[in-house]
Every structure is written in C-alpha cells, then in structure tokens.
Coordinates of C-alpha atoms in Angstrom, one line a residue:
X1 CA -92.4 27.5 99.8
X2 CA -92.6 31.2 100.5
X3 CA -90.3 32.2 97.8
X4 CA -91.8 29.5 95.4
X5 CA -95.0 31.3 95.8
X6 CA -93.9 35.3 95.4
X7 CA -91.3 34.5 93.2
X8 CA -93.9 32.9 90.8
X9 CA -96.6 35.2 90.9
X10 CA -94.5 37.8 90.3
X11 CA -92.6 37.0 87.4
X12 CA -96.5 35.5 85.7
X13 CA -97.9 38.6 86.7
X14 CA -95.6 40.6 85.1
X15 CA -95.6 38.0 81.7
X16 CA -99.6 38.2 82.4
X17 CA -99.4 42.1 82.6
X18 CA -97.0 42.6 79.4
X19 CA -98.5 40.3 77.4
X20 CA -102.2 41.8 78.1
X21 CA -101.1 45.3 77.6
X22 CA -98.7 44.7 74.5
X23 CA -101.6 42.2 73.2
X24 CA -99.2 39.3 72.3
X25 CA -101.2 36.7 70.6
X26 CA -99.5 33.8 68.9
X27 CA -102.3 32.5 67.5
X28 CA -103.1 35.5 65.7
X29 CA -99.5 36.2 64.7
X30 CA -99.2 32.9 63.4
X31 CA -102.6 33.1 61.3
X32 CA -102.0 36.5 60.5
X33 CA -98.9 35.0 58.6
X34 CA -100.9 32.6 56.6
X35 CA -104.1 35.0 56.3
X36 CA -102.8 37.7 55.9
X37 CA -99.1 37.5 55.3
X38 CA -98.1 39.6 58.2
X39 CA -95.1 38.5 60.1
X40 CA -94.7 41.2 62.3
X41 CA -95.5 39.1 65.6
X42 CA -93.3 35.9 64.4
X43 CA -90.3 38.2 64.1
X44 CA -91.4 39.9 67.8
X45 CA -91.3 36.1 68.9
X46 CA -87.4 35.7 67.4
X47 CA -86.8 39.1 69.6
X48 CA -88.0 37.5 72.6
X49 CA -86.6 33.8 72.0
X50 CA -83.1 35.9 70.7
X51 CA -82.7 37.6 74.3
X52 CA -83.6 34.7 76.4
X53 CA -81.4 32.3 74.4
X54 CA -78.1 35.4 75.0
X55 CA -79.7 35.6 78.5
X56 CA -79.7 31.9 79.2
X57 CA -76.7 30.6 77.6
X58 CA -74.6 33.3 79.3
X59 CA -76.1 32.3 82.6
X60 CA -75.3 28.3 81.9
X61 CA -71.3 29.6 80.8
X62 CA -71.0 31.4 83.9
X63 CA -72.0 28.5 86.1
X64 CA -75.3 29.6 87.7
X65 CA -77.6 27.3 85.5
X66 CA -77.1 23.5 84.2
X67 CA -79.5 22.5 81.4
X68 CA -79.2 19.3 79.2
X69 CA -81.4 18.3 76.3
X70 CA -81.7 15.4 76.2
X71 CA -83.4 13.3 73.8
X72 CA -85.5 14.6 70.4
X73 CA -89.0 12.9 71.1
X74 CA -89.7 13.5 66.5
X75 CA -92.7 12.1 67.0
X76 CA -94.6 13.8 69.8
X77 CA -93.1 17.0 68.5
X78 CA -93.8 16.6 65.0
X79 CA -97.7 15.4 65.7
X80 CA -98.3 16.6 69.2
X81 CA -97.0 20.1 67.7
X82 CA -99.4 20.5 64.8
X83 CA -102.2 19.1 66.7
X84 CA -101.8 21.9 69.0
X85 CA -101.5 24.7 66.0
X86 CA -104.9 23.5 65.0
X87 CA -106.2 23.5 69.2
X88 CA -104.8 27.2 69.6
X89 CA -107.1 28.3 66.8
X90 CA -110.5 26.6 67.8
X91 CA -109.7 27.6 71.2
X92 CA -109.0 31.3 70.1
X93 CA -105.6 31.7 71.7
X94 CA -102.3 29.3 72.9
X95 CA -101.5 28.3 76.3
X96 CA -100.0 31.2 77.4
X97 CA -103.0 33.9 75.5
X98 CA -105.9 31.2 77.2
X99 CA -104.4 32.5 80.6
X100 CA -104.1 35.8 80.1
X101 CA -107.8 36.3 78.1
X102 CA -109.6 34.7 80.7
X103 CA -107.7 37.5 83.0
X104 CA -110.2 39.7 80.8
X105 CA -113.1 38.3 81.1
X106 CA -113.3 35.6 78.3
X107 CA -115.6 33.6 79.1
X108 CA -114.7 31.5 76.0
X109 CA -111.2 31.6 77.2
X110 CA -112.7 30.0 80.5
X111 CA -114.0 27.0 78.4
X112 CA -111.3 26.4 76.5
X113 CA -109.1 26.5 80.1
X114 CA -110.7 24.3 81.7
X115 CA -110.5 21.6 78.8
X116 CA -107.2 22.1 78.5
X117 CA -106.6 21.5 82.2
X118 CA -108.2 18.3 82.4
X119 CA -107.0 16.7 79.5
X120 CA -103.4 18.1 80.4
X121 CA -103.7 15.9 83.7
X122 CA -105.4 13.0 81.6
X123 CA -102.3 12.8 79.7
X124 CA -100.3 12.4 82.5
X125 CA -102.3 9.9 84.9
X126 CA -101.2 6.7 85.2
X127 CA -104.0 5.6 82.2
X128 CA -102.0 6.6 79.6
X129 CA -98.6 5.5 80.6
X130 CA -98.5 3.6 78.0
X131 CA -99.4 5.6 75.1
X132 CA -96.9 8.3 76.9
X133 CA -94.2 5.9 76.6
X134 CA -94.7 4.8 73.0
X135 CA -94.2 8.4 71.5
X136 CA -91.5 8.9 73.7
X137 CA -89.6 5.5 72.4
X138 CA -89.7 7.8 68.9
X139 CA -87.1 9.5 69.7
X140 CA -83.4 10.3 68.3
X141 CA -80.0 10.8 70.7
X142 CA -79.6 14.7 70.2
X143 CA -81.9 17.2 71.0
X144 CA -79.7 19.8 71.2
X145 CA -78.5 21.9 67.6
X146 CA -75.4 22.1 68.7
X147 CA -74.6 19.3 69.5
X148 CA -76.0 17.2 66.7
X149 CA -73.6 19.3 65.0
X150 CA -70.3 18.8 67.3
X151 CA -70.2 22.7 67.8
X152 CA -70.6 25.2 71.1
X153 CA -73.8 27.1 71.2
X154 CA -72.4 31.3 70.5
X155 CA -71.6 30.8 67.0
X156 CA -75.7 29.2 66.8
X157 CA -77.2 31.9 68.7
X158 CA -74.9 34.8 66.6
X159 CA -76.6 33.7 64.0
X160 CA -80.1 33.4 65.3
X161 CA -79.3 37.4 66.7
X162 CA -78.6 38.2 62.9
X163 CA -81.0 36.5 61.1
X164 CA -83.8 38.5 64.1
X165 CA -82.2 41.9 63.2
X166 CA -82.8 41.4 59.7
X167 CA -86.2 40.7 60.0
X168 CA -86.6 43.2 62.8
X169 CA -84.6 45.9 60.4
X170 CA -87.0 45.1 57.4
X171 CA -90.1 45.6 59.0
X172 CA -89.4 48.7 61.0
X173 CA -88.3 50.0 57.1
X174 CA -91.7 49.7 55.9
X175 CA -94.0 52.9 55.8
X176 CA -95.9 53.7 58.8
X177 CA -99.9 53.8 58.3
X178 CA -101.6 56.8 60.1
X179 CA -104.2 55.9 62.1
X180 CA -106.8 57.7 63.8
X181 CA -107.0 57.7 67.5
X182 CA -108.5 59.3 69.9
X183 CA -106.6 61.9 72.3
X184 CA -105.9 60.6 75.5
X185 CA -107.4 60.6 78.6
X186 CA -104.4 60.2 81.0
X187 CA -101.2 61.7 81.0
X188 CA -97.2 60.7 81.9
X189 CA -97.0 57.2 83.0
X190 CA -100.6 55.9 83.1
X191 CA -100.7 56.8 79.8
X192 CA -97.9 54.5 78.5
X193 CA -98.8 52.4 80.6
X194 CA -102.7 51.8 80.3
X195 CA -103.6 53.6 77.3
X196 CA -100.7 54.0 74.6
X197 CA -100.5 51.0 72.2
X198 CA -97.8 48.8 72.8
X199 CA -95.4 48.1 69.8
X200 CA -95.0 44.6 69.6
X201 CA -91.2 44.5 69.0
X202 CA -91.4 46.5 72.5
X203 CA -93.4 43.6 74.2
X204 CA -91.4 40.9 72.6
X205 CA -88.0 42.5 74.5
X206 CA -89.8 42.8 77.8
X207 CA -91.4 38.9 77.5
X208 CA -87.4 37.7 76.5
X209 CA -86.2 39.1 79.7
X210 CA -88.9 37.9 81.7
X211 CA -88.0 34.5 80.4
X212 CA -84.6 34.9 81.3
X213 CA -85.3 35.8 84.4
X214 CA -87.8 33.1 84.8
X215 CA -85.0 30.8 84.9
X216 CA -82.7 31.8 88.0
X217 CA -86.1 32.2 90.0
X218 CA -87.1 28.7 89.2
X219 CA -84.0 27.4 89.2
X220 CA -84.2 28.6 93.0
X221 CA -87.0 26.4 94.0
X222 CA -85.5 23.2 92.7
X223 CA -87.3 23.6 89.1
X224 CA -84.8 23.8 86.4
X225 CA -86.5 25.5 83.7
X226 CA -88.2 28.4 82.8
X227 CA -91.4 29.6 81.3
X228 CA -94.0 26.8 80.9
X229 CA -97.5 26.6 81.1
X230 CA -99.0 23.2 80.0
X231 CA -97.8 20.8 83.2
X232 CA -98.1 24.0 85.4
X233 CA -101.8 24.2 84.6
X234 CA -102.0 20.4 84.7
X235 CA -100.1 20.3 88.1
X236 CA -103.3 23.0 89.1
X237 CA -106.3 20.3 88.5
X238 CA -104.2 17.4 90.1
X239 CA -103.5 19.1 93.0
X240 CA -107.4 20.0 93.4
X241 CA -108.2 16.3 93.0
X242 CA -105.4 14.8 94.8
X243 CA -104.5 17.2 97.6
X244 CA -101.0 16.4 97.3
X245 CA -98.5 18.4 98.0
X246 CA -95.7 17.7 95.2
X247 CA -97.8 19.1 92.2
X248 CA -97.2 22.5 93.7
X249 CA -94.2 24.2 92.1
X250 CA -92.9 27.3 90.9
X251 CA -94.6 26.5 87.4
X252 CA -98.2 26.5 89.2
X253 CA -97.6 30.0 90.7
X254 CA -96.3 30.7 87.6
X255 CA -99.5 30.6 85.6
X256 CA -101.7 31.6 88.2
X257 CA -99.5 34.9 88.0
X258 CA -100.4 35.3 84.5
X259 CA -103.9 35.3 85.1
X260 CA -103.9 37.7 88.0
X261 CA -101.2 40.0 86.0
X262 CA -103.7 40.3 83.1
X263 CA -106.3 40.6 85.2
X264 CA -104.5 44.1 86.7
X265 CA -103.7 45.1 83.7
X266 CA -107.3 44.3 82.0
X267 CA -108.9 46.6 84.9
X268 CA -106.5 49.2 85.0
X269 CA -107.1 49.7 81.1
X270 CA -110.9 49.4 81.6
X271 CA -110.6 46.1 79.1
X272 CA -112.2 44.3 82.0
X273 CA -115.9 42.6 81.1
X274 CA -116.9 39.5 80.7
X275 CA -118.2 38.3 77.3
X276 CA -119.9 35.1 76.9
X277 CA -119.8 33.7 73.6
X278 CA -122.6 31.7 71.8
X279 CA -123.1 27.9 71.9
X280 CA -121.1 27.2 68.7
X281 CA -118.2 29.3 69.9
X282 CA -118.3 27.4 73.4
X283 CA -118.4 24.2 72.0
X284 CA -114.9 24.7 69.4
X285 CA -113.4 26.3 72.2
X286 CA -113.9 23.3 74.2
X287 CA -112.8 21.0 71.6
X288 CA -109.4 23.4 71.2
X289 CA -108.7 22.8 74.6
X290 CA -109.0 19.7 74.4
X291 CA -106.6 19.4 71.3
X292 CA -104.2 21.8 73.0
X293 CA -103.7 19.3 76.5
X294 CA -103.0 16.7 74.2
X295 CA -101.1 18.0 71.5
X296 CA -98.8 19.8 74.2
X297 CA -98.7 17.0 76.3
X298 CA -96.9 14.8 73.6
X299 CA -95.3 17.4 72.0
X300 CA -93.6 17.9 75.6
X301 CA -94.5 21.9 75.2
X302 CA -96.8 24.8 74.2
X303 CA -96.3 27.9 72.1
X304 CA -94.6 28.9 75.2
X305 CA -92.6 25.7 76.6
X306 CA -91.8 25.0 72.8
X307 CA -92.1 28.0 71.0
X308 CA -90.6 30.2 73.2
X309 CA -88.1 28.3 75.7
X310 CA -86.8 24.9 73.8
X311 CA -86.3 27.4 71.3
X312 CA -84.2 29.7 72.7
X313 CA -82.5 26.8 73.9
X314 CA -81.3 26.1 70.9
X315 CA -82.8 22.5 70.5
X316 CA -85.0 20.2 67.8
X317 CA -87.6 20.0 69.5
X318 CA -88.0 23.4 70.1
X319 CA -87.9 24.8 66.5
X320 CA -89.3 21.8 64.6
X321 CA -92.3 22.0 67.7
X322 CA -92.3 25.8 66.6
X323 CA -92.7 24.9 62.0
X324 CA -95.5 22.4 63.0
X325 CA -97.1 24.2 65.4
X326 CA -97.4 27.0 62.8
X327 CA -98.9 24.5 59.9
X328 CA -101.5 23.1 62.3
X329 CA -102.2 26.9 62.9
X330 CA -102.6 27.7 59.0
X331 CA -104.5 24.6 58.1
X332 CA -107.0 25.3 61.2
X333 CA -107.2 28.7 59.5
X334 CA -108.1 27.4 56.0
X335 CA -110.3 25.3 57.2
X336 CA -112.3 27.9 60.4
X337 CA -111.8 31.1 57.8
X338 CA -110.6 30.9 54.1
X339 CA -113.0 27.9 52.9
X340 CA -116.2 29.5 54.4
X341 CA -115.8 32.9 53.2
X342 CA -114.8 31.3 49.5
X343 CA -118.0 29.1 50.2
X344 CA -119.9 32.3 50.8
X345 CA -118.4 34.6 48.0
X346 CA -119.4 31.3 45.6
X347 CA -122.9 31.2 46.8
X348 CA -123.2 35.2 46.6
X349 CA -121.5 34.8 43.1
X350 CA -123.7 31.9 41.5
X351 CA -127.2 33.6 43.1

C-alpha cells in the first residue's frame, strides 16, 4: 500500500508539474488545429505517444510487462470519443488539463471536476450495467494494429517514429517570431524551471517518459497499465461514498498527484489564484463534465487513457478514440467560437 501511494503521487506529481509548467493543453491544441490551423501541440502529442510506445514495447519484448488488447469496443470509441471532444471544450480543458487547472486555482476547472467525477462513477454503478454492456457487445475481435494485420509491432512503431520526425522536422523549420518579454527575475535553475517558457516539443518528451515509466510502477502494485485518469478519478468519489477499500489503486494516487504536482508548480511560478468564473461559464463547465464522464466512460478512455496510452499502444481504439475525439473538439469549437463571432461580425456588418 505504501508503495502504491508514493509511487503514485510521485510519478502524477511530476505529470502534474510538467504539464503545468510546459502548459500542455489538448483541448487547446486540438482547437487550435481547427481554429487556427496550428498543429504544433498535436505533433508534441505524437512525440510523447512515439517514446512511450519505444519505451513500452521494448519493456513487453524484454519480459517485464504483459499487455493484451483485447477487443475494439467501435462503438463506444467512435461515440463515447467525440462526445468527449465536445465535453473537453465546454469544460475548458480534458481529463488530464481539469486536474492540473484546478491545481491553479480554477474554480471553473473545480466545477467541471466534480461533474466529471460523479458521472464517471454513475457510469459504472450497477444502474447502468446494462447500457454498459450493450456498447461493449459493439465490438470487433482485434483491437490491436498489429495484429488485425498478422504483423509484429517494430515495423508499426518505426513508422509512427518517422511519420513524428517529419512533422516535428517541419515545424521546428518554420521562422521563429520575436517576442517581447520581460527580463527575468531569477537566475540558473529557478529560472528554467519557474520562469522560462517551456517549448512544447520539450514537454511532450518529458510527459512520453513519464508514461513509460508510469507503467513499471503500476505494473508493481497489481495495475497493469499506465497513465489514466477517468476510472482513477471515478475510483476517488466511490471510495468517498462506499468506504471500501478496493477502489483505491495506483490510478487514484495517480491523479491526486497531478493535482498536487500542478499545484507546486502553480505556486512556485506565482500562477497560483483562484478565479471564479461567471454563472454562464459555471454552468457549460458543468455540462462538459458531465459529457466528458460519459463520453470517456464508453469510449473506455480520455485524451490521456485514449489519446495518449491506447495510442502508443498501438491499438484501434486508441487512434480512432484519438480522430473522433478531435472532431467532437472542432465541431464544439464551431459551434462555442466561429458561429458567434460570424453572428457578431453579421450584425456589426448589416447595422
């Protein structure tokens, strides 16, 4: 239990920490795609899945890690995934960037949290057995790329490395933009550290070995997986309500890591305040978690547990979770962003 407890908080304090400091938002990068055809933080996610999938796989060929599949649950991923996209945006950030902004002070973040928790647990309480076991019945034999394709998993991740370079090589080619700043106000390691802007391609390496490591540690407790966030903050609520013992696991410590770890982080930076936002902003935020619990839930992952880790895994669900996630994220977008602001430049126009 011990090492279940400092083994977890320390690797989600250190995902909390990077991820505050290096500012890794999906939901932004994702939007920023659509919005404003920027895809610097989607190819800072193929770094990070890249390394944990070389990372991973290397530990599973060596004999330290088993990992199977399974099945391809189409449906849940297909829905459950772009049901989420559209949950991250209301709620202003995914699983994983809910954590860590609420390790700032988001109040917001807070709201959407807690709705996220609850219906998280909802979705997997007896109640909706079920409906649980219907979208799982939608499923097809192979989850795994491979071995829908009779092959070994190198030559697949070889070809995800090259395919991340390339993108990686073309966007470090582009000219840099000068901006101002102002000079800074600590010196030598507090300074890259606290103050210094973190290049995202930076962060993304630091999060892919953190998920690699993720997996050994958890593997150690009797949890064989890595990153994930959405049953880990479920596993928090049940635990509260029930009392019982088996909904604490590595997973749990895990996330309550990544809120203490941005929390550090937030302070040390002098981030650290708490903002509430206005009614309207509270009540979407409450509605996106509620879309994100249920959309993960039947998905059977996050932009983390998905988007990240069944990713580098090198499995359907993983990257066809990852494309829908994405469209739930753009049409959210139109909808929150593009279609008021062409509302408002009509109005402006026709007056």
């Amino acid at each position: 239990m011990l090492t279940m407890i400092i083994t977890g908080l320390f690797c989600g304090a250190l995902l909390g920490f990077v991820m505050q400091r290096g500012r890794f938002c999906l939901t932004g990068g994702f939007r920023d795609m659509y919005i404003a055809r920027n895809n610097r933080i989607f190819y800072a996610l193929l770094i990070a899945i890249a390394i944990q999938s070389i990372g991973v796989f290397a530990l599973i060929a060596s004999g330290h890690l088993r990992y199977d599949a399974g099945t391809f649950p189409w449906f849940g991923t297909v829905f459950g995934g772009y049901v989420f996209g559209i949950g991250i945006v209301m709620a202003g950030g995914c699983a994983t960037g809910t954590w860590y902004r609420a390790g700032e002070g988001l109040i917001g973040s807070w709201i959407a949290l807690a709705t996220y928790m609850v219906t998280s647990a909802l979705m997997r309480s007896a109640h909706m057995d079920g409906f649980n076991q219907q979208v799982k019945a939608l499923s097809t034999t192979h989850n795994s790329i491979p071995a829908t394709f009779g092959a070994p998993a190198w030559p697949f991740i070889v070809l995800l490395v090259v395919v991340t370079l390339w993108f990686v090589s073309k966007e470090l080619s582009k000219p840099k933009l000068k901006m101002a700043s102002l000079p800074p106000k600590r010196s030598g390691l507090a300074h890259l550290l606290f103050e210094k802007r973190w290049h995202p391609f930076v962060t993304a390496v630091l999060i892919g070995l953190i998920a690699t490591f993720a997996w050994p540690l958890s593997a150690a407790t009797g949890r064989m997986f890595g990153l994930g966030i959405t049953t880990p903050s479920a596993n928090i609520l049940q635990y509260l309500v029930v009392g019982d013992s088996r909904f604490l696991n590595w997973g749990v410590f895990l996330v309550l890591g990544i809120f203490l770890g941005s929390f550090i982080a937030a302070k040390a930076s002098r981030e650290f305040r708490l903002r509430a936002p206005d009614a309207a902003t509270s009540v979407r935020s409450a509605g996106g978690g509620i879309l994100m619990g249920f959309g993960a839930s039947i998905a059977g992952g996050c932009s983390i547990g998905n988007g990240l880790v069944m990713t580098a895994m090198l499995t359907w669900q993983g990257w066809v979770g990852l494309v829908f996630m994405i469209l739930g994220v753009w049409s959210a977008s139109w909808y929150l962003f593009i279609r008021p602001q062409r509302k408002t430049r009509a109005r402006t126009v026709s007056a």
